[in-house]
């Protein structure tokens, strides 16, 4: 699914990466616990979270996640945007809560990250 389509489905605001909205993601992962993100295969994955600190960007960088959606209308700080810019990321925010945003994406065909034994 293209990021542009996700932006429209979730009625997102784009904070960074408007030139890269044709980027593809194949699955999504939603959580606020960054240590959980480290436990999954996140290739071509979109991260949804309610956290808006540098730890989110650092975790995404480590896991090659290039698209992050902040839920509940949260907006990244200038510092977070600058760090994400260095890592060529796309930052979006949506008014939806995490549960609803994940459900909308799933309903539109974007699957979640499989558990390791499902791969």
Coordinates of N, CA, C and O in Angstrom, one line a residue:
X1 N 0.9 -1.2 0.0 CA 0.0 0.0 0.0 C 0.9 1.2 0.0 O 1.9 1.3 0.7
X2 N 0.6 2.2 -0.8 CA 1.3 3.4 -0.9 C 1.0 4.3 0.3 O -0.1 4.3 0.8
X3 N 2.0 5.1 0.7 CA 1.8 6.0 1.9 C 0.8 7.0 1.6 O 0.0 7.4 2.5
X4 N 0.7 7.4 0.3 CA -0.4 8.4 -0.1 C -1.8 7.9 0.2 O -2.6 8.6 0.7
X5 N -2.0 6.6 -0.1 CA -3.3 6.0 0.2 C -3.5 6.0 1.7 O -4.7 6.2 2.2
X6 N -2.5 5.6 2.5 CA -2.7 5.6 3.9 C -3.0 7.0 4.5 O -3.9 7.1 5.3
X7 N -2.3 8.0 3.9 CA -2.5 9.3 4.4 C -4.0 9.7 4.2 O -4.6 10.3 5.0
X8 N -4.6 9.3 3.0 CA -6.0 9.6 2.7 C -6.9 8.8 3.6 O -7.9 9.4 4.1
X9 N -6.7 7.5 3.8 CA -7.6 6.7 4.5 C -7.7 7.1 6.0 O -8.8 7.2 6.6
X10 N -6.5 7.5 6.6 CA -6.5 7.9 8.0 C -6.6 9.4 8.2 O -6.6 9.9 9.3
X11 N -6.8 10.1 7.1 CA -7.0 11.6 7.1 C -5.8 12.2 7.9 O -6.0 12.9 8.9
X12 N -4.6 11.9 7.4 CA -3.4 12.3 8.1 C -2.9 13.7 7.7 O -3.2 14.1 6.6
X13 N -2.1 14.2 8.6 CA -1.4 15.4 8.3 C 0.1 15.0 8.1 O 0.6 14.2 8.9
X14 N 0.7 15.5 7.1 CA 2.1 15.1 6.8 C 3.0 16.1 7.3 O 2.9 17.3 7.0
X15 N 3.9 15.7 8.2 CA 4.9 16.6 8.8 C 6.3 16.6 8.1 O 7.0 17.5 8.2
X16 N 6.5 15.4 7.5 CA 7.8 15.3 6.8 C 7.7 14.2 5.7 O 7.0 13.2 6.0
X17 N 8.3 14.4 4.6 CA 8.3 13.4 3.5 C 7.3 13.5 2.5 O 6.9 12.5 1.8
X18 N 6.7 14.7 2.3 CA 5.7 14.9 1.2 C 6.1 14.4 -0.1 O 5.3 14.0 -1.0
X19 N 7.4 14.5 -0.4 CA 8.0 14.1 -1.7 C 8.1 12.6 -1.9 O 8.4 12.1 -2.9
X20 N 7.9 11.9 -0.8 CA 8.1 10.4 -0.8 C 6.8 9.6 -0.5 O 6.8 8.5 -0.2
X21 N 5.7 10.2 -0.7 CA 4.4 9.6 -0.4 C 4.1 8.4 -1.4 O 3.1 7.6 -1.1
X22 N 4.9 8.2 -2.4 CA 4.7 7.0 -3.3 C 5.4 5.8 -2.7 O 5.3 4.7 -3.3
X23 N 6.0 5.9 -1.6 CA 6.7 4.8 -1.0 C 5.7 3.7 -0.6 O 4.6 4.0 -0.1
X24 N 6.1 2.5 -0.7 CA 5.3 1.4 -0.4 C 5.6 0.8 1.0 O 6.7 0.8 1.4
X25 N 4.5 0.4 1.7 CA 4.7 -0.4 3.0 C 3.9 -1.6 2.8 O 2.8 -1.6 2.1
X26 N 4.3 -2.7 3.4 CA 3.6 -4.0 3.2 C 2.9 -4.5 4.5 O 2.1 -5.4 4.4
X27 N 3.3 -3.9 5.6 CA 2.6 -4.3 6.9 C 2.7 -3.2 7.9 O 3.4 -2.2 7.7
X28 N 2.0 -3.3 9.0 CA 2.0 -2.3 10.0 C 2.2 -2.9 11.4 O 1.9 -4.1 11.6
X29 N 2.7 -2.0 12.3 CA 2.9 -2.4 13.6 C 2.5 -1.2 14.5 O 2.9 -0.1 14.3
X30 N 1.6 -1.5 15.5 CA 1.2 -0.4 16.3 C 1.5 -0.7 17.8 O 1.1 -1.7 18.3
X31 N 2.2 0.2 18.4 CA 2.5 0.1 19.8 C 3.2 1.3 20.4 O 3.7 2.2 19.6
X32 N 3.2 1.4 21.7 CA 4.0 2.5 22.3 C 5.2 2.0 23.1 O 6.0 2.8 23.6
X33 N 5.4 0.7 23.1 CA 6.6 0.2 23.7 C 7.6 -0.2 22.7 O 7.5 -1.1 21.9
X34 N 8.6 0.7 22.6 CA 9.6 0.5 21.5 C 10.4 -0.8 21.6 O 10.9 -1.3 20.6
X35 N 10.5 -1.4 22.8 CA 11.2 -2.7 22.9 C 10.4 -3.7 22.1 O 11.0 -4.7 21.6
X36 N 9.1 -3.6 22.1 CA 8.3 -4.5 21.3 C 8.6 -4.4 19.8 O 8.7 -5.4 19.1
X37 N 8.9 -3.2 19.3 CA 9.2 -3.0 17.9 C 10.5 -3.8 17.6 O 10.6 -4.4 16.5
X38 N 11.4 -3.8 18.5 CA 12.7 -4.5 18.2 C 12.6 -6.0 18.1 O 13.5 -6.6 17.6
X39 N 11.5 -6.5 18.6 CA 11.3 -8.0 18.6 C 10.7 -8.6 17.3 O 10.5 -9.8 17.2
X40 N 10.4 -7.7 16.3 CA 9.7 -8.2 15.1 C 10.5 -7.8 13.9 O 11.3 -6.9 13.9
X41 N 10.2 -8.6 12.8 CA 10.8 -8.3 11.5 C 10.0 -7.1 10.9 O 8.8 -7.2 10.8
X42 N 10.6 -6.0 10.7 CA 9.9 -4.8 10.3 C 10.2 -4.3 8.9 O 10.1 -3.1 8.7
X43 N 10.6 -5.2 8.0 CA 10.9 -4.7 6.7 C 9.7 -4.2 6.0 O 8.6 -4.8 6.0
X44 N 9.8 -3.0 5.4 CA 8.7 -2.3 4.7 C 7.5 -2.2 5.6 O 6.3 -2.4 5.2
X45 N 7.7 -1.8 6.9 CA 6.7 -1.7 7.9 C 6.4 -0.3 8.2 O 7.3 0.6 8.3
X46 N 5.1 0.0 8.5 CA 4.7 1.3 9.0 C 4.5 1.2 10.5 O 3.9 0.2 11.0
X47 N 5.0 2.1 11.2 CA 4.9 2.1 12.7 C 3.8 3.2 13.1 O 3.9 4.3 12.7
X48 N 2.8 2.7 13.9 CA 1.8 3.6 14.5 C 2.1 3.7 16.0 O 2.3 2.7 16.6
X49 N 2.2 4.9 16.5 CA 2.5 5.0 17.9 C 1.9 6.4 18.5 O 1.7 7.3 17.7
X50 N 1.8 6.4 19.8 CA 1.4 7.6 20.5 C 2.5 8.3 21.1 O 2.4 9.4 21.7
X51 N 3.7 7.8 21.0 CA 4.9 8.4 21.5 C 5.4 9.4 20.4 O 5.4 9.1 19.2
X52 N 6.0 10.5 20.9 CA 6.5 11.5 20.0 C 7.9 12.0 20.5 O 8.2 13.2 20.4
X53 N 8.7 11.1 20.8 CA 10.1 11.5 21.3 C 11.1 10.9 20.3 O 10.8 10.1 19.4
X54 N 12.4 11.2 20.6 CA 13.5 10.8 19.8 C 13.7 9.3 19.8 O 14.2 8.7 18.8
X55 N 13.2 8.6 20.9 CA 13.4 7.2 21.0 C 12.6 6.5 19.8 O 13.1 5.5 19.3
X56 N 11.5 7.0 19.5 CA 10.7 6.4 18.4 C 11.5 6.5 17.1 O 11.6 5.5 16.3
X57 N 12.2 7.6 16.8 CA 12.9 7.8 15.6 C 14.2 6.8 15.6 O 14.5 6.2 14.7
X58 N 14.8 6.8 16.8 CA 16.0 5.9 16.9 C 15.6 4.4 16.7 O 16.4 3.7 16.1
X59 N 14.5 4.0 17.3 CA 14.0 2.6 17.1 C 13.7 2.4 15.7 O 14.1 1.3 15.1
X60 N 13.0 3.3 15.1 CA 12.6 3.1 13.7 C 13.9 3.0 12.8 O 14.0 2.2 11.9
X61 N 14.9 3.8 13.1 CA 16.1 3.8 12.3 C 16.8 2.4 12.5 O 17.2 1.9 11.5
X62 N 16.8 1.9 13.7 CA 17.5 0.6 13.9 C 16.7 -0.5 13.1 O 17.3 -1.5 12.7
X63 N 15.4 -0.4 13.0 CA 14.6 -1.5 12.4 C 14.3 -1.2 10.9 O 13.4 -1.9 10.3
X64 N 14.9 -0.2 10.3 CA 14.7 0.2 8.9 C 13.2 0.5 8.6 O 12.6 0.2 7.6
X65 N 12.5 1.1 9.6 CA 11.2 1.6 9.4 C 11.3 3.1 9.0 O 11.9 3.9 9.6
X66 N 10.7 3.4 7.8 CA 10.8 4.7 7.3 C 9.5 5.5 7.3 O 9.5 6.7 6.9
X67 N 8.4 4.9 7.8 CA 7.1 5.6 7.9 C 6.6 5.5 9.3 O 6.4 4.4 9.8
X68 N 6.3 6.6 9.9 CA 5.7 6.6 11.3 C 4.5 7.5 11.3 O 4.5 8.6 10.7
X69 N 3.4 6.9 11.9 CA 2.2 7.7 12.1 C 2.0 7.9 13.6 O 1.9 6.9 14.3
X70 N 1.8 9.2 14.0 CA 1.5 9.5 15.4 C 0.0 9.6 15.5 O -0.6 10.2 14.7
X71 N -0.5 8.9 16.5 CA -2.0 8.8 16.7 C -2.5 9.8 17.7 O -1.7 10.5 18.3
X72 N -3.8 9.8 17.8 CA -4.4 10.7 18.8 C -4.1 12.2 18.6 O -4.1 13.0 19.5
X73 N -3.8 12.6 17.3 CA -3.6 14.0 17.0 C -2.3 14.5 17.4 O -2.0 15.7 17.4
X74 N -1.4 13.6 17.9 CA -0.1 14.1 18.4 C 0.8 14.6 17.2 O 0.8 14.0 16.1
X75 N 1.5 15.6 17.5 CA 2.4 16.2 16.4 C 3.8 16.1 16.9 O 4.1 16.5 18.1
X76 N 4.8 15.7 16.1 CA 6.2 15.6 16.5 C 6.8 17.0 16.7 O 6.4 18.0 16.1
X77 N 7.7 17.1 17.6 CA 8.4 18.3 17.9 C 9.4 18.6 16.7 O 9.7 17.7 15.9
X78 N 9.9 19.8 16.7 CA 10.9 20.2 15.7 C 12.1 19.3 15.8 O 12.7 18.9 14.8
X79 N 12.5 19.0 17.0 CA 13.7 18.1 17.2 C 13.5 16.7 16.6 O 14.3 16.1 16.0
X80 N 12.3 16.2 16.8 CA 11.9 14.8 16.3 C 11.9 14.9 14.8 O 12.4 14.0 14.1
X81 N 11.3 15.9 14.2 CA 11.3 16.1 12.8 C 12.7 16.2 12.2 O 13.0 15.5 11.2
X82 N 13.6 16.9 12.8 CA 14.9 17.0 12.3 C 15.7 15.7 12.3 O 16.4 15.4 11.4
X83 N 15.5 14.9 13.4 CA 16.1 13.6 13.5 C 15.6 12.7 12.4 O 16.3 11.9 11.8
X84 N 14.3 12.7 12.2 CA 13.6 11.9 11.2 C 14.1 12.3 9.8 O 14.3 11.5 8.9
X85 N 14.3 13.6 9.6 CA 14.8 14.1 8.3 C 16.1 13.5 7.9 O 16.4 13.1 6.8
X86 N 17.0 13.5 8.9 CA 18.3 12.9 8.7 C 18.2 11.4 8.2 O 19.0 11.0 7.5
X87 N 17.2 10.8 8.7 CA 17.0 9.3 8.4 C 16.0 9.1 7.2 O 15.6 8.0 7.1
X88 N 15.7 10.2 6.5 CA 14.8 10.0 5.3 C 13.5 9.4 5.6 O 13.1 8.5 4.9
X89 N 12.9 9.8 6.7 CA 11.6 9.2 7.1 C 10.4 10.0 6.7 O 10.6 11.2 6.4
X90 N 9.3 9.4 6.7 CA 8.0 10.1 6.5 C 7.3 10.1 7.9 O 7.1 9.1 8.5
X91 N 6.9 11.3 8.3 CA 6.1 11.4 9.5 C 4.7 12.0 9.3 O 4.6 13.0 8.6
X92 N 3.7 11.2 9.8 CA 2.3 11.6 9.6 C 1.7 11.6 11.0 O 2.2 11.0 11.9
X93 N 0.6 12.3 11.1 CA -0.2 12.2 12.3 C -1.7 12.1 11.9 O -2.1 12.6 10.9
X94 N -2.4 11.3 12.8 CA -3.9 11.1 12.5 C -4.6 11.4 13.8 O -4.1 11.2 14.9
X95 N -5.9 11.8 13.7 CA -6.7 12.1 14.9 C -7.1 10.8 15.6 O -7.5 10.8 16.7
X96 N -7.1 9.7 14.8 CA -7.6 8.4 15.3 C -6.7 7.9 16.5 O -5.5 8.1 16.5
X97 N -7.4 7.1 17.4 CA -6.6 6.4 18.4 C -5.9 5.3 17.8 O -6.2 4.9 16.7
X98 N -4.9 4.7 18.5 CA -4.1 3.6 17.9 C -5.0 2.5 17.4 O -4.8 1.9 16.3
X99 N -5.9 2.0 18.3 CA -6.8 0.9 18.0 C -7.6 1.1 16.7 O -7.6 0.3 15.8
X100 N -8.2 2.3 16.6 CA -9.0 2.6 15.4 C -8.1 2.7 14.2 O -8.5 2.2 13.1
X101 N -7.0 3.4 14.3 CA -6.1 3.5 13.1 C -5.7 2.2 12.6 O -5.7 1.9 11.4
X102 N -5.3 1.3 13.5 CA -4.9 -0.1 13.1 C -6.0 -0.8 12.4 O -5.8 -1.5 11.4
X103 N -7.2 -0.7 13.0 CA -8.4 -1.3 12.4 C -8.7 -0.8 11.0 O -9.1 -1.6 10.1
X104 N -8.6 0.4 10.8 CA -8.9 1.0 9.5 C -7.9 0.5 8.5 O -8.3 0.1 7.4
X105 N -6.7 0.5 8.8 CA -5.6 0.0 7.9 C -5.8 -1.5 7.6 O -5.7 -1.9 6.4
X106 N -6.1 -2.3 8.6 CA -6.4 -3.7 8.4 C -7.6 -3.9 7.5 O -7.5 -4.7 6.5
X107 N -8.6 -3.2 7.7 CA -9.8 -3.3 6.9 C -9.6 -3.0 5.4 O -10.2 -3.5 4.5
X108 N -8.6 -2.1 5.2 CA -8.2 -1.7 3.9 C -7.1 -2.5 3.3 O -6.6 -2.2 2.2
X109 N -6.7 -3.6 3.9 CA -5.8 -4.6 3.3 C -4.4 -4.6 3.8 O -3.6 -5.4 3.4
X110 N -4.1 -3.7 4.7 CA -2.7 -3.7 5.2 C -2.6 -4.6 6.5 O -3.2 -4.3 7.5
X111 N -1.9 -5.6 6.4 CA -1.8 -6.6 7.5 C -0.8 -6.2 8.5 O 0.1 -5.4 8.2
X112 N -0.9 -6.8 9.7 CA 0.0 -6.6 10.7 C 1.3 -7.4 10.6 O 1.4 -8.3 9.8
X113 N 2.3 -7.0 11.3 CA 3.6 -7.7 11.3 C 3.3 -9.1 11.9 O 2.8 -9.2 13.0
X114 N 3.7 -10.2 11.2 CA 3.5 -11.5 11.8 C 4.5 -11.8 12.9 O 5.5 -11.3 13.0
X115 N 4.0 -12.7 13.8 CA 4.9 -13.2 14.9 C 5.9 -14.0 14.2 O 5.7 -14.6 13.1
X116 N 7.1 -14.1 14.8 CA 8.2 -14.9 14.2 C 7.8 -16.3 13.8 O 8.2 -16.7 12.7
X117 N 7.0 -17.0 14.6 CA 6.7 -18.4 14.2 C 5.7 -18.4 13.0 O 5.5 -19.5 12.4
X118 N 5.0 -17.3 12.7 CA 4.1 -17.3 11.6 C 4.8 -17.0 10.2 O 4.2 -17.2 9.2
X119 N 6.0 -16.6 10.3 CA 6.8 -16.3 9.0 C 7.1 -17.5 8.2 O 7.2 -18.6 8.6

